PDB file of C-alpha atoms and ligand atoms in Angstrom:
ATOM      1  CA  MET F   5      99.383 -58.674-126.227  1.00  0.00           C
ATOM      2  CA  SER F   6     101.511 -58.095-123.204  1.00  0.00           C
ATOM      3  CA  ASN F   7     101.519 -55.323-120.702  1.00  0.00           C
ATOM      4  CA  LYS F   8     103.244 -54.505-117.438  1.00  0.00           C
ATOM      5  CA  THR F   9     101.520 -52.618-114.660  1.00  0.00           C
ATOM      6  CA  ASP F  10     102.863 -51.469-111.297  1.00  0.00           C
ATOM      7  CA  ILE F  11     100.165 -52.059-108.740  1.00  0.00           C
ATOM      8  CA  SER F  12     102.332 -53.473-105.975  1.00  0.00           C
ATOM      9  CA  GLY F  13     100.256 -54.691-103.090  1.00  0.00           C
ATOM     10  CA  GLY F  14     102.699 -53.531-100.407  1.00  0.00           C
ATOM     11  CA  VAL F  15     103.053 -55.517 -97.209  1.00  0.00           C
ATOM     12  CA  ALA F  16      99.972 -56.804 -95.536  1.00  0.00           C
ATOM     13  CA  ASN F  17      99.740 -57.861 -91.925  1.00  0.00           C
ATOM     14  CA  SER F  18      98.809 -61.502 -91.544  1.00  0.00           C
ATOM     15  CA  GLY F  19      97.647 -60.896 -88.015  1.00  0.00           C
ATOM     16  CA  SER F  20      99.746 -63.896 -86.938  1.00  0.00           C
ATOM     17  CA  GLY F  21     101.548 -61.769 -84.369  1.00  0.00           C
ATOM     18  CA  GLU F  22     104.931 -63.198 -85.401  1.00  0.00           C
ATOM     19  CA  ASP F  23     107.677 -60.628 -85.832  1.00  0.00           C
ATOM     20  CA  ARG F  24     110.507 -62.921 -87.008  1.00  0.00           C
ATOM     21  CA  ALA F  25     110.966 -64.721 -90.304  1.00  0.00           C
ATOM     22  CA  ALA F  26     113.489 -67.143 -91.800  1.00  0.00           C
ATOM     23  CA  PHE F  27     115.701 -65.753 -94.521  1.00  0.00           C
ATOM     24  CA  GLY F  28     117.501 -68.965 -95.417  1.00  0.00           C
ATOM     25  CA  PHE F  29     119.146 -70.058 -92.163  1.00  0.00           C
ATOM     26  CA  ARG F  30     119.075 -66.492 -90.817  1.00  0.00           C
ATOM     27  CA  ASP F  31     116.411 -65.324 -88.427  1.00  0.00           C
ATOM     28  CA  VAL F  32     115.415 -61.789 -89.499  1.00  0.00           C
ATOM     29  CA  ALA F  33     112.738 -59.267 -88.628  1.00  0.00           C
ATOM     30  CA  VAL F  34     109.539 -59.786 -90.599  1.00  0.00           C
ATOM     31  CA  ALA F  35     109.826 -56.234 -91.918  1.00  0.00           C
ATOM     32  CA  GLU F  36     113.317 -57.008 -93.232  1.00  0.00           C
ATOM     33  CA  LYS F  37     112.739 -60.275 -95.097  1.00  0.00           C
ATOM     34  CA  GLN F  38     111.032 -59.081 -98.295  1.00  0.00           C
ATOM     35  CA  GLY F  39     113.766 -56.509 -98.935  1.00  0.00           C
ATOM     36  CA  LEU F  40     116.415 -59.204 -98.627  1.00  0.00           C
ATOM     37  CA  VAL F  41     114.475 -61.523-100.958  1.00  0.00           C
ATOM     38  CA  ASN F  42     114.083 -58.700-103.470  1.00  0.00           C
ATOM     39  CA  GLN F  43     117.842 -58.092-103.438  1.00  0.00           C
ATOM     40  CA  VAL F  44     118.386 -61.763-104.292  1.00  0.00           C
ATOM     41  CA  PHE F  45     116.139 -61.604-107.346  1.00  0.00           C
ATOM     42  CA  ASP F  46     117.413 -58.164-108.399  1.00  0.00           C
ATOM     43  CA  THR F  47     120.858 -59.747-108.536  1.00  0.00           C
ATOM     44  CA  VAL F  48     119.887 -62.884-110.440  1.00  0.00           C
ATOM     45  CA  ALA F  49     117.072 -61.671-112.766  1.00  0.00           C
ATOM     46  CA  THR F  50     118.980 -61.496-116.048  1.00  0.00           C
ATOM     47  CA  ARG F  51     120.731 -64.840-115.452  1.00  0.00           C
ATOM     48  CA  TYR F  52     117.809 -66.527-113.721  1.00  0.00           C
ATOM     49  CA  ASP F  53     116.671 -68.743-116.609  1.00  0.00           C
ATOM     50  CA  MET F  54     120.190 -69.821-117.499  1.00  0.00           C
ATOM     51  CA  MET F  55     120.941 -70.646-113.857  1.00  0.00           C
ATOM     52  CA  ASN F  56     117.734 -72.686-113.539  1.00  0.00           C
ATOM     53  CA  ASP F  57     118.874 -74.929-116.362  1.00  0.00           C
ATOM     54  CA  ALA F  58     122.406 -75.172-115.012  1.00  0.00           C
ATOM     55  CA  MET F  59     121.376 -75.922-111.412  1.00  0.00           C
ATOM     56  CA  SER F  60     118.710 -78.486-112.200  1.00  0.00           C
ATOM     57  CA  GLY F  61     120.224 -79.966-115.373  1.00  0.00           C
ATOM     58  CA  GLY F  62     117.046 -78.810-117.133  1.00  0.00           C
ATOM     59  CA  LEU F  63     114.784 -80.732-114.730  1.00  0.00           C
ATOM     60  CA  HIS F  64     112.893 -77.596-113.708  1.00  0.00           C
ATOM     61  CA  ARG F  65     111.280 -77.711-117.151  1.00  0.00           C
ATOM     62  CA  ALA F  66     109.899 -81.207-116.550  1.00  0.00           C
ATOM     63  CA  TRP F  67     108.667 -80.215-113.068  1.00  0.00           C
ATOM     64  CA  LYS F  68     106.841 -77.181-114.473  1.00  0.00           C
ATOM     65  CA  ASP F  69     105.413 -79.324-117.294  1.00  0.00           C
ATOM     66  CA  ALA F  70     104.173 -81.797-114.667  1.00  0.00           C
ATOM     67  CA  MET F  71     102.381 -79.093-112.692  1.00  0.00           C
ATOM     68  CA  VAL F  72     100.685 -77.652-115.780  1.00  0.00           C
ATOM     69  CA  ALA F  73      99.765 -81.145-117.030  1.00  0.00           C
ATOM     70  CA  TRP F  74      98.150 -81.877-113.659  1.00  0.00           C
ATOM     71  CA  LEU F  75      96.335 -78.531-113.761  1.00  0.00           C
ATOM     72  CA  ALA F  76      95.051 -79.495-117.224  1.00  0.00           C
ATOM     73  CA  PRO F  77      93.944 -76.042-118.438  1.00  0.00           C
ATOM     74  CA  PRO F  78      90.830 -76.315-120.660  1.00  0.00           C
ATOM     75  CA  ARG F  79      91.588 -76.466-124.388  1.00  0.00           C
ATOM     76  CA  HIS F  80      88.463 -74.591-125.465  1.00  0.00           C
ATOM     77  CA  PRO F  81      86.930 -72.720-122.533  1.00  0.00           C
ATOM     78  CA  ARG F  82      83.442 -71.463-123.379  1.00  0.00           C
ATOM     79  CA  ALA F  83      83.777 -68.391-121.150  1.00  0.00           C
ATOM     80  CA  LEU F  84      86.918 -66.452-120.198  1.00  0.00           C
ATOM     81  CA  TRP F  85      89.267 -68.754-118.266  1.00  0.00           C
ATOM     82  CA  ARG F  86      91.796 -66.748-116.271  1.00  0.00           C
ATOM     83  CA  ALA F  87      94.872 -68.167-114.571  1.00  0.00           C
ATOM     84  CA  LEU F  88      97.082 -66.270-112.150  1.00  0.00           C
ATOM     85  CA  ASP F  89     100.722 -67.280-111.806  1.00  0.00           C
ATOM     86  CA  VAL F  90     102.064 -65.717-108.621  1.00  0.00           C
ATOM     87  CA  ALA F  91     105.784 -65.187-108.047  1.00  0.00           C
ATOM     88  CA  GLY F  92     105.756 -65.869-111.768  1.00  0.00           C
ATOM     89  CA  GLY F  93     109.169 -64.284-112.392  1.00  0.00           C
ATOM     90  CA  THR F  94     110.280 -64.775-115.985  1.00  0.00           C
ATOM     91  CA  ALA F  95     106.915 -66.391-116.873  1.00  0.00           C
ATOM     92  CA  ASP F  96     108.011 -69.994-117.472  1.00  0.00           C
ATOM     93  CA  VAL F  97     104.823 -71.387-115.939  1.00  0.00           C
ATOM     94  CA  ALA F  98     102.560 -68.722-117.455  1.00  0.00           C
ATOM     95  CA  PHE F  99     103.743 -69.559-120.987  1.00  0.00           C
ATOM     96  CA  ARG F 100     103.096 -73.252-120.393  1.00  0.00           C
ATOM     97  CA  ILE F 101      99.550 -72.519-119.268  1.00  0.00           C
ATOM     98  CA  ALA F 102      98.944 -70.030-122.080  1.00  0.00           C
ATOM     99  CA  ASP F 103     100.150 -72.549-124.675  1.00  0.00           C
ATOM    100  CA  LYS F 104      97.553 -75.077-123.493  1.00  0.00           C
ATOM    101  CA  VAL F 105      94.512 -72.791-123.452  1.00  0.00           C
ATOM    102  CA  GLY F 106      92.844 -71.840-126.708  1.00  0.00           C
ATOM    103  CA  ALA F 107      90.800 -68.710-127.310  1.00  0.00           C
ATOM    104  CA  ASN F 108      89.102 -67.318-124.195  1.00  0.00           C
ATOM    105  CA  GLY F 109      92.177 -67.803-122.047  1.00  0.00           C
ATOM    106  CA  GLU F 110      94.197 -65.229-120.132  1.00  0.00           C
ATOM    107  CA  VAL F 111      97.186 -65.543-117.820  1.00  0.00           C
ATOM    108  CA  ILE F 112      98.247 -62.930-115.296  1.00  0.00           C
ATOM    109  CA  VAL F 113     101.860 -63.110-114.150  1.00  0.00           C
ATOM    110  CA  ALA F 114     102.231 -61.450-110.757  1.00  0.00           C
ATOM    111  CA  ASP F 115     105.581 -60.919-109.076  1.00  0.00           C
ATOM    112  CA  ILE F 116     106.934 -58.460-106.537  1.00  0.00           C
ATOM    113  CA  ASN F 117     110.145 -57.991-108.511  1.00  0.00           C
ATOM    114  CA  THR F 118     109.973 -55.784-111.620  1.00  0.00           C
ATOM    115  CA  ASP F 119     113.386 -56.957-112.849  1.00  0.00           C
ATOM    116  CA  MET F 120     112.124 -60.549-113.031  1.00  0.00           C
ATOM    117  CA  LEU F 121     108.896 -59.418-114.743  1.00  0.00           C
ATOM    118  CA  THR F 122     110.853 -57.353-117.257  1.00  0.00           C
ATOM    119  CA  VAL F 123     112.701 -60.474-118.371  1.00  0.00           C
ATOM    120  CA  GLY F 124     109.336 -62.285-118.586  1.00  0.00           C
ATOM    121  CA  ALA F 125     107.745 -59.480-120.604  1.00  0.00           C
ATOM    122  CA  GLU F 126     110.711 -59.442-123.008  1.00  0.00           C
ATOM    123  CA  ARG F 127     110.351 -63.186-123.504  1.00  0.00           C
ATOM    124  CA  ASP F 128     106.611 -62.751-124.032  1.00  0.00           C
ATOM    125  CA  ALA F 129     107.216 -60.209-126.795  1.00  0.00           C
ATOM    126  CA  LYS F 130     109.214 -62.886-128.660  1.00  0.00           C
ATOM    127  CA  ARG F 131     106.568 -65.626-128.377  1.00  0.00           C
ATOM    128  CA  PHE F 132     105.276 -66.837-131.702  1.00  0.00           C
ATOM    129  CA  LYS F 133     101.686 -65.639-132.301  1.00  0.00           C
ATOM    130  CA  PRO F 134     100.392 -66.361-128.799  1.00  0.00           C
ATOM    131  CA  ARG F 135      96.648 -67.100-128.732  1.00  0.00           C
ATOM    132  CA  THR F 136      96.390 -66.532-125.014  1.00  0.00           C
ATOM    133  CA  PRO F 137      97.671 -63.203-123.699  1.00  0.00           C
ATOM    134  CA  CYS F 138      99.924 -62.892-120.669  1.00  0.00           C
ATOM    135  CA  HIS F 139      99.678 -59.753-118.548  1.00  0.00           C
ATOM    136  CA  PHE F 140     102.489 -58.758-116.204  1.00  0.00           C
ATOM    137  CA  VAL F 141     101.650 -57.191-112.874  1.00  0.00           C
ATOM    138  CA  THR F 142     103.945 -56.118-110.042  1.00  0.00           C
ATOM    139  CA  ALA F 143     102.267 -57.441-106.912  1.00  0.00           C
ATOM    140  CA  ASN F 144     102.914 -58.954-103.525  1.00  0.00           C
ATOM    141  CA  ALA F 145     101.480 -62.460-103.042  1.00  0.00           C
ATOM    142  CA  GLU F 146     100.309 -61.277 -99.619  1.00  0.00           C
ATOM    143  CA  ALA F 147      98.080 -58.503-101.034  1.00  0.00           C
ATOM    144  CA  LEU F 148      96.992 -59.281-104.571  1.00  0.00           C
ATOM    145  CA  PRO F 149      95.469 -56.416-106.580  1.00  0.00           C
ATOM    146  CA  LEU F 150      92.686 -58.643-107.921  1.00  0.00           C
ATOM    147  CA  PRO F 151      89.001 -58.851-107.021  1.00  0.00           C
ATOM    148  CA  ASP F 152      87.540 -61.722-105.026  1.00  0.00           C
ATOM    149  CA  ASN F 153      86.549 -64.826-107.038  1.00  0.00           C
ATOM    150  CA  SER F 154      88.290 -63.613-110.195  1.00  0.00           C
ATOM    151  CA  VAL F 155      90.574 -66.472-111.308  1.00  0.00           C
ATOM    152  CA  ALA F 156      89.960 -70.106-112.213  1.00  0.00           C
ATOM    153  CA  ALA F 157      93.489 -71.247-111.374  1.00  0.00           C
ATOM    154  CA  TYR F 158      96.238 -69.945-109.107  1.00  0.00           C
ATOM    155  CA  THR F 159      99.742 -71.328-109.604  1.00  0.00           C
ATOM    156  CA  ILE F 160     102.945 -70.589-107.738  1.00  0.00           C
ATOM    157  CA  ALA F 161     106.242 -72.258-108.643  1.00  0.00           C
ATOM    158  CA  PHE F 162     109.331 -71.994-106.442  1.00  0.00           C
ATOM    159  CA  GLY F 163     107.783 -68.852-105.009  1.00  0.00           C
ATOM    160  CA  ILE F 164     105.936 -69.561-101.798  1.00  0.00           C
ATOM    161  CA  ARG F 165     109.056 -70.204 -99.733  1.00  0.00           C
ATOM    162  CA  ASN F 166     110.214 -66.659-100.489  1.00  0.00           C
ATOM    163  CA  VAL F 167     107.031 -65.088 -99.161  1.00  0.00           C
ATOM    164  CA  THR F 168     107.255 -63.639 -95.653  1.00  0.00           C
ATOM    165  CA  ARG F 169     103.705 -64.368 -94.456  1.00  0.00           C
ATOM    166  CA  ARG F 170     102.816 -67.679 -96.069  1.00  0.00           C
ATOM    167  CA  ARG F 171      99.492 -67.860 -94.304  1.00  0.00           C
ATOM    168  CA  GLN F 172      98.495 -64.468 -95.673  1.00  0.00           C
ATOM    169  CA  ALA F 173      99.525 -65.530 -99.191  1.00  0.00           C
ATOM    170  CA  LEU F 174      97.396 -68.683 -98.944  1.00  0.00           C
ATOM    171  CA  ALA F 175      94.433 -66.626 -97.735  1.00  0.00           C
ATOM    172  CA  GLU F 176      94.911 -64.282-100.698  1.00  0.00           C
ATOM    173  CA  ALA F 177      95.088 -67.229-103.092  1.00  0.00           C
ATOM    174  CA  ARG F 178      91.777 -68.516-101.787  1.00  0.00           C
ATOM    175  CA  ARG F 179      90.194 -65.064-101.892  1.00  0.00           C
ATOM    176  CA  VAL F 180      90.953 -64.469-105.586  1.00  0.00           C
ATOM    177  CA  LEU F 181      89.968 -67.986-106.693  1.00  0.00           C
ATOM    178  CA  GLN F 182      86.477 -68.619-108.007  1.00  0.00           C
ATOM    179  CA  ARG F 183      84.411 -71.387-106.414  1.00  0.00           C
ATOM    180  CA  GLY F 184      85.681 -74.614-107.947  1.00  0.00           C
ATOM    181  CA  GLY F 185      88.988 -72.895-108.706  1.00  0.00           C
ATOM    182  CA  ARG F 186      92.272 -74.648-108.163  1.00  0.00           C
ATOM    183  CA  PHE F 187      95.425 -73.755-106.258  1.00  0.00           C
ATOM    184  CA  MET F 188      98.672 -75.430-107.337  1.00  0.00           C
ATOM    185  CA  CYS F 189     102.075 -75.003-105.794  1.00  0.00           C
ATOM    186  CA  LEU F 190     105.365 -76.401-107.103  1.00  0.00           C
ATOM    187  CA  GLU F 191     108.128 -76.167-104.553  1.00  0.00           C
ATOM    188  CA  PHE F 192     111.370 -77.812-103.517  1.00  0.00           C
ATOM    189  CA  SER F 193     110.805 -80.473-100.912  1.00  0.00           C
ATOM    190  CA  GLN F 194     112.606 -83.123 -98.924  1.00  0.00           C
ATOM    191  CA  VAL F 195     114.502 -86.026-100.422  1.00  0.00           C
ATOM    192  CA  ASP F 196     113.548 -89.434 -98.936  1.00  0.00           C
ATOM    193  CA  LEU F 197     116.529 -91.718 -99.382  1.00  0.00           C
ATOM    194  CA  PRO F 198     119.396 -90.895 -96.962  1.00  0.00           C
ATOM    195  CA  ILE F 199     122.075 -91.687 -99.534  1.00  0.00           C
ATOM    196  CA  VAL F 200     120.449 -89.464-102.152  1.00  0.00           C
ATOM    197  CA  ARG F 201     119.959 -86.784 -99.477  1.00  0.00           C
ATOM    198  CA  GLU F 202     123.682 -86.786 -98.703  1.00  0.00           C
ATOM    199  CA  PHE F 203     124.562 -86.332-102.359  1.00  0.00           C
ATOM    200  CA  TYR F 204     121.859 -83.669-102.718  1.00  0.00           C
ATOM    201  CA  ASP F 205     123.202 -81.725 -99.707  1.00  0.00           C
ATOM    202  CA  VAL F 206     126.763 -81.753-101.011  1.00  0.00           C
ATOM    203  CA  TYR F 207     125.543 -80.681-104.438  1.00  0.00           C
ATOM    204  CA  SER F 208     123.235 -77.957-103.079  1.00  0.00           C
ATOM    205  CA  PHE F 209     125.602 -76.345-100.600  1.00  0.00           C
ATOM    206  CA  ASN F 210     128.729 -76.540-102.744  1.00  0.00           C
ATOM    207  CA  VAL F 211     127.990 -76.872-106.444  1.00  0.00           C
ATOM    208  CA  ILE F 212     124.999 -74.514-106.651  1.00  0.00           C
ATOM    209  CA  PRO F 213     126.697 -71.472-105.021  1.00  0.00           C
ATOM    210  CA  TRP F 214     129.754 -72.216-107.158  1.00  0.00           C
ATOM    211  CA  LEU F 215     127.598 -72.267-110.312  1.00  0.00           C
ATOM    212  CA  GLY F 216     126.028 -68.994-109.150  1.00  0.00           C
ATOM    213  CA  GLN F 217     129.463 -67.457-108.848  1.00  0.00           C
ATOM    214  CA  GLN F 218     130.503 -68.696-112.311  1.00  0.00           C
ATOM    215  CA  ILE F 219     127.313 -67.918-114.228  1.00  0.00           C
ATOM    216  CA  ALA F 220     125.669 -65.060-112.345  1.00  0.00           C
ATOM    217  CA  GLY F 221     128.860 -63.620-110.845  1.00  0.00           C
ATOM    218  CA  ASP F 222     127.627 -64.053-107.246  1.00  0.00           C
ATOM    219  CA  GLY F 223     127.228 -67.233-105.188  1.00  0.00           C
ATOM    220  CA  GLU F 224     125.460 -65.630-102.195  1.00  0.00           C
ATOM    221  CA  PRO F 225     121.926 -65.422-103.680  1.00  0.00           C
ATOM    222  CA  TYR F 226     122.146 -69.142-104.448  1.00  0.00           C
ATOM    223  CA  ARG F 227     123.244 -69.946-100.910  1.00  0.00           C
ATOM    224  CA  TYR F 228     119.992 -68.271 -99.781  1.00  0.00           C
ATOM    225  CA  LEU F 229     117.971 -70.295-102.296  1.00  0.00           C
ATOM    226  CA  VAL F 230     119.460 -73.561-101.034  1.00  0.00           C
ATOM    227  CA  GLU F 231     118.981 -72.642 -97.372  1.00  0.00           C
ATOM    228  CA  SER F 232     115.397 -71.512 -97.931  1.00  0.00           C
ATOM    229  CA  ILE F 233     114.579 -74.955 -99.341  1.00  0.00           C
ATOM    230  CA  ARG F 234     115.728 -76.567 -96.090  1.00  0.00           C
ATOM    231  CA  THR F 235     113.529 -74.316 -93.959  1.00  0.00           C
ATOM    232  CA  PHE F 236     110.344 -74.918 -95.983  1.00  0.00           C
ATOM    233  CA  PRO F 237     107.790 -77.278 -94.373  1.00  0.00           C
ATOM    234  CA  ASN F 238     107.554 -80.898 -95.525  1.00  0.00           C
ATOM    235  CA  PRO F 239     104.655 -81.891 -97.842  1.00  0.00           C
ATOM    236  CA  GLY F 240     102.395 -83.049 -95.006  1.00  0.00           C
ATOM    237  CA  ARG F 241     102.816 -79.823 -93.075  1.00  0.00           C
ATOM    238  CA  PHE F 242     102.301 -77.621 -96.122  1.00  0.00           C
ATOM    239  CA  ALA F 243      99.174 -79.613 -97.045  1.00  0.00           C
ATOM    240  CA  ALA F 244      97.913 -78.982 -93.492  1.00  0.00           C
ATOM    241  CA  GLU F 245      98.603 -75.232 -93.911  1.00  0.00           C
ATOM    242  CA  MET F 246      96.531 -75.260 -97.098  1.00  0.00           C
ATOM    243  CA  GLU F 247      93.671 -77.054 -95.357  1.00  0.00           C
ATOM    244  CA  ARG F 248      93.799 -74.602 -92.472  1.00  0.00           C
ATOM    245  CA  GLU F 249      93.265 -71.781 -94.983  1.00  0.00           C
ATOM    246  CA  GLY F 250      90.183 -73.543 -96.340  1.00  0.00           C
ATOM    247  CA  PHE F 251      91.465 -75.473 -99.359  1.00  0.00           C
ATOM    248  CA  GLU F 252      89.734 -78.781 -99.981  1.00  0.00           C
ATOM    249  CA  ASN F 253      90.629 -82.046-101.707  1.00  0.00           C
ATOM    250  CA  VAL F 254      94.268 -81.271-101.004  1.00  0.00           C
ATOM    251  CA  SER F 255      96.684 -83.733-102.590  1.00  0.00           C
ATOM    252  CA  VAL F 256     100.412 -83.933-103.168  1.00  0.00           C
ATOM    253  CA  ARG F 257     102.620 -85.414-105.868  1.00  0.00           C
ATOM    254  CA  ARG F 258     106.292 -85.794-105.164  1.00  0.00           C
ATOM    255  CA  LEU F 259     108.735 -85.847-108.072  1.00  0.00           C
ATOM    256  CA  THR F 260     112.388 -86.868-108.526  1.00  0.00           C
ATOM    257  CA  GLY F 261     112.634 -88.755-105.237  1.00  0.00           C
ATOM    258  CA  GLY F 262     111.135 -85.873-103.285  1.00  0.00           C
ATOM    259  CA  VAL F 263     113.370 -83.109-104.645  1.00  0.00           C
ATOM    260  CA  VAL F 264     110.167 -81.227-105.489  1.00  0.00           C
ATOM    261  CA  ALA F 265     106.503 -81.568-104.541  1.00  0.00           C
ATOM    262  CA  ILE F 266     103.351 -80.308-106.220  1.00  0.00           C
ATOM    263  CA  HIS F 267     100.422 -79.468-103.959  1.00  0.00           C
ATOM    264  CA  SER F 268      96.923 -79.150-105.363  1.00  0.00           C
ATOM    265  CA  GLY F 269      93.813 -77.890-103.586  1.00  0.00           C
ATOM    266  CA  PHE F 270      90.410 -76.470-104.463  1.00  0.00           C
ATOM    267  CA  LYS F 271      88.197 -73.641-103.285  1.00  0.00           C
ATOM    268  CA  LEU F 272      84.840 -75.406-103.119  1.00  0.00           C
TER     269      LEU F 272
HETATM  270  C1  SAM C 309     112.659 -68.765-107.602  1.00  0.00           C
HETATM  271  S1  SAM C 309     111.761 -67.485-108.420  1.00  0.00           S
HETATM  272  C2  SAM C 309     110.497 -68.410-109.267  1.00  0.00           C
HETATM  273  C3  SAM C 309     110.108 -67.801-110.576  1.00  0.00           C
HETATM  274  C4  SAM C 309     109.171 -68.648-111.434  1.00  0.00           C
HETATM  275  N1  SAM C 309     107.935 -68.945-110.756  1.00  0.00           N
HETATM  276  C5  SAM C 309     109.847 -69.920-111.855  1.00  0.00           C
HETATM  277  O1  SAM C 309     109.428 -70.987-111.387  1.00  0.00           O
HETATM  278  O2  SAM C 309     110.773 -69.881-112.657  1.00  0.00           O
HETATM  279  C6  SAM C 309     110.876 -66.777-107.067  1.00  0.00           C
HETATM  280  C7  SAM C 309     110.091 -65.546-107.446  1.00  0.00           C
HETATM  281  O3  SAM C 309     109.292 -65.166-106.321  1.00  0.00           O
HETATM  282  C8  SAM C 309     109.180 -63.759-106.340  1.00  0.00           C
HETATM  283  N2  SAM C 309     108.690 -63.279-105.029  1.00  0.00           N
HETATM  284  C9  SAM C 309     109.356 -63.271-103.851  1.00  0.00           C
HETATM  285  N3  SAM C 309     108.571 -62.793-102.884  1.00  0.00           N
HETATM  286  C10 SAM C 309     107.375 -62.502-103.459  1.00  0.00           C
HETATM  287  C11 SAM C 309     106.145 -61.966-102.963  1.00  0.00           C
HETATM  288  N4  SAM C 309     105.997 -61.661-101.671  1.00  0.00           N
HETATM  289  N5  SAM C 309     105.129 -61.791-103.824  1.00  0.00           N
HETATM  290  C12 SAM C 309     105.284 -62.094-105.143  1.00  0.00           C
HETATM  291  N6  SAM C 309     106.411 -62.597-105.668  1.00  0.00           N
HETATM  292  C13 SAM C 309     107.439 -62.797-104.831  1.00  0.00           C
HETATM  293  C14 SAM C 309     110.586 -63.312-106.680  1.00  0.00           C
HETATM  294  O4  SAM C 309     110.630 -61.970-107.102  1.00  0.00           O
HETATM  295  C15 SAM C 309     110.942 -64.325-107.774  1.00  0.00           C
HETATM  296  O5  SAM C 309     110.607 -63.853-109.061  1.00  0.00           O
END
């Protein structure tokens, strides 16, 4: 079963008092950022999956597999085991989780962009006899339309850097998690080796926008994606942000020489 509900959370105030946000390398008003991010994903939605493969040479699949393997969803949960994949887009991560859980599993895919969710829901309809349902919900990571303590796992892949008030999103993640529940974030990170970093920079700032132009017909959204990676905190700083919001046993795994990092933390 698959359904798609519009219960967008709107914009919540983090109470941080900050009125500016980074949109790639641009400094924009907080109130402006989400609209700009939405435009990016409106533009790329139908080509998003194809571009992911082209940009990463298919590596994004292995990174997502690694996050779900580390999460280790239960094969045969005795009671309902619910996962929430936020900024879930076209549902790549949700399907991986759903495929691992047997009966008694459920995955909610939440994303602010209905175009991305529509692609995900269409893919879901073509899945072969799924045992674990995926539900599609339009929602802002900063104001999730879910009750407190309602999910066993919260995942977010390549999503958190697009969120305007990261602190608010982390607080929401912790609120909806059950005690003992796990938060996992897969995100682009910082490459260690200077020589690899140089190659990576040339590739990111030149080849990726060019691929965007060729495949999606517009290079600009991909310039934003590359810039937003550079403005995201390094693994130590993001781990500290998680701890500040109350996550415990925080740990990090870096993959592909630091191109991406997976953060894990628990609500205990
Ligand atoms: C790079 S895509 C990642 C999609 C998917 N998780 C994946 O790994 O393929 C980023 C997603 O974040 C979503 N997004 C951006 N801001 C959001 C917010 N405030 N709340 C929820 N989703 C958001 C976008 O609509 C987009 O689908």
